[in-house]
Amino acid sequence: MLVQDTAPAARRMTFGQMLERVRYDGAYPTRARAESTVRAVLAALGRQITGDERVALAACLPPEAARAFTSTAPGIEQLTGWGFVKDVATRLGGTQATARWDTGAVLGVVADLAGPDLLGRVLAGLPGGYALLFGRAELVRAA
């Protein structure tokens, strides 16, 4: 019996392919710029995600990206989506506007690699403001 791999091609992405996708989506002039952005955003994201979702998300990433993601221990305080962008801006030495662009370029690719189910679980464990960073609609629960 032939078993067909039903995982999207995006989930089998190499680190080089990930960098090229981020470079294209983020309109970065060089692969080196895309790589430094990927590593910084993934390290910052790794400080925000804990538990099973952290393990599952790392497993979806190419090994080099997974190492960047897990290179830092989760922080004590979770940041809102906007706080996350400000943290990335500080770490990359750029403006908040460029950090928002950077996070969107990287996290859009991460969202594709994770798939909708895992991404939903990740977003459920984060404070508000992250869905837009992953290129998804931010749904607000009625009070």
CSV table of C-alpha atoms in Angstrom, one decimal, residues 11-121:
chain,number,residue,atom,x,y,z
A,11,ARG,CA,6.5,22.0,5.8
A,12,ARG,CA,9.5,20.3,4.2
A,13,MET,CA,11.3,23.6,3.6
A,14,THR,CA,15.0,23.7,4.0
A,15,PHE,CA,16.7,26.6,5.9
A,16,GLY,CA,18.0,28.0,2.6
A,17,GLN,CA,14.5,27.9,1.1
A,18,MET,CA,13.1,29.6,4.2
A,19,LEU,CA,15.7,32.3,3.9
A,20,GLU,CA,14.9,32.9,0.3
A,21,ARG,CA,11.2,33.0,1.0
A,22,VAL,CA,11.7,35.6,3.8
A,23,ARG,CA,14.1,37.5,1.6
A,24,TYR,CA,11.4,37.7,-1.1
A,25,ASP,CA,8.5,38.4,1.2
A,26,GLY,CA,10.5,41.0,3.2
A,27,ALA,CA,12.2,42.5,0.1
A,28,TYR,CA,15.6,42.2,1.7
A,29,PRO,CA,18.5,43.1,-0.5
A,30,THR,CA,20.7,40.2,0.6
A,31,ARG,CA,20.4,36.7,2.0
A,32,ALA,CA,22.5,37.7,4.9
A,33,ARG,CA,20.0,40.4,5.9
A,34,ALA,CA,17.2,37.9,5.7
A,35,GLU,CA,19.1,35.4,7.8
A,36,SER,CA,19.9,37.9,10.6
A,37,THR,CA,16.2,38.9,10.6
A,38,VAL,CA,15.0,35.3,10.7
A,39,ARG,CA,17.4,34.5,13.6
A,40,ALA,CA,16.4,37.6,15.6
A,41,VAL,CA,12.7,37.2,15.2
A,42,LEU,CA,12.8,33.4,15.9
A,43,ALA,CA,14.9,34.0,19.1
A,44,ALA,CA,12.4,36.6,20.2
A,45,LEU,CA,9.5,34.3,19.5
A,46,GLY,CA,11.2,31.6,21.4
A,47,ARG,CA,11.1,33.8,24.5
A,48,GLN,CA,7.3,33.9,24.2
A,49,ILE,CA,6.2,30.3,23.6
A,50,THR,CA,6.3,27.5,26.1
A,51,GLY,CA,5.2,24.0,26.6
A,52,ASP,CA,4.0,21.6,24.0
A,53,GLU,CA,3.5,24.3,21.4
A,54,ARG,CA,7.1,25.3,21.7
A,55,VAL,CA,8.2,21.7,21.0
A,56,ALA,CA,5.7,21.3,18.2
A,57,LEU,CA,6.7,24.5,16.5
A,58,ALA,CA,10.4,23.8,16.7
A,59,ALA,CA,9.7,20.4,15.0
A,60,CYS,CA,8.0,22.2,12.1
A,61,LEU,CA,11.0,24.4,11.4
A,62,PRO,CA,14.1,23.6,9.5
A,63,PRO,CA,16.9,22.5,12.0
A,64,GLU,CA,18.8,25.8,11.8
A,65,ALA,CA,15.6,27.8,12.4
A,66,ALA,CA,14.6,25.5,15.2
A,67,ARG,CA,17.9,26.1,17.0
A,68,ALA,CA,17.4,29.9,16.7
A,69,PHE,CA,13.9,29.5,18.0
A,70,THR,CA,15.0,27.5,21.0
A,71,SER,CA,18.2,29.3,21.6
A,72,THR,CA,16.7,31.4,24.4
A,73,ALA,CA,14.6,30.3,27.3
A,74,PRO,CA,11.0,31.5,27.5
A,75,GLY,CA,10.7,34.8,29.4
A,76,ILE,CA,8.9,35.3,32.6
A,77,GLU,CA,6.6,37.9,31.2
A,78,GLN,CA,4.7,37.4,27.9
A,79,LEU,CA,4.7,40.5,25.7
A,80,THR,CA,1.7,41.6,23.7
A,81,GLY,CA,2.0,41.6,20.0
A,82,TRP,CA,3.0,45.3,20.0
A,83,GLY,CA,5.4,44.7,22.9
A,84,PHE,CA,7.0,41.9,20.8
A,85,VAL,CA,7.5,44.2,17.9
A,86,LYS,CA,9.1,46.8,20.1
A,87,ASP,CA,11.4,44.1,21.6
A,88,VAL,CA,12.5,43.0,18.1
A,89,ALA,CA,13.1,46.7,17.1
A,90,THR,CA,15.4,47.0,20.2
A,91,ARG,CA,17.3,43.8,19.4
A,92,LEU,CA,17.7,44.6,15.7
A,93,GLY,CA,18.5,48.2,16.3
A,94,GLY,CA,15.8,49.5,13.9
A,95,THR,CA,12.6,51.3,14.1
A,96,GLN,CA,9.3,49.9,15.3
A,97,ALA,CA,8.0,50.2,11.7
A,98,THR,CA,10.8,48.1,10.3
A,99,ALA,CA,10.5,45.6,13.1
A,100,ARG,CA,6.8,45.2,12.3
A,101,TRP,CA,7.8,44.5,8.7
A,102,ASP,CA,10.5,42.1,9.8
A,103,THR,CA,8.3,40.1,12.1
A,104,GLY,CA,5.6,39.8,9.4
A,105,ALA,CA,8.1,38.6,6.8
A,106,VAL,CA,9.4,35.9,9.2
A,107,LEU,CA,6.2,34.9,11.0
A,108,GLY,CA,4.2,34.6,7.8
A,109,VAL,CA,6.6,31.8,6.7
A,110,VAL,CA,6.5,30.3,10.2
A,111,ALA,CA,2.7,30.2,10.0
A,112,ASP,CA,2.8,28.3,6.7
A,113,LEU,CA,5.3,25.8,8.2
A,114,ALA,CA,3.2,25.3,11.4
A,115,GLY,CA,-0.1,24.8,9.6
A,116,PRO,CA,-3.5,26.1,10.8
A,117,ASP,CA,-4.0,23.7,13.8
A,118,LEU,CA,-0.7,24.3,15.5
A,119,LEU,CA,-0.8,28.1,14.7
A,120,GLY,CA,-4.2,28.2,16.4
A,121,ARG,CA,-2.8,26.6,19.5
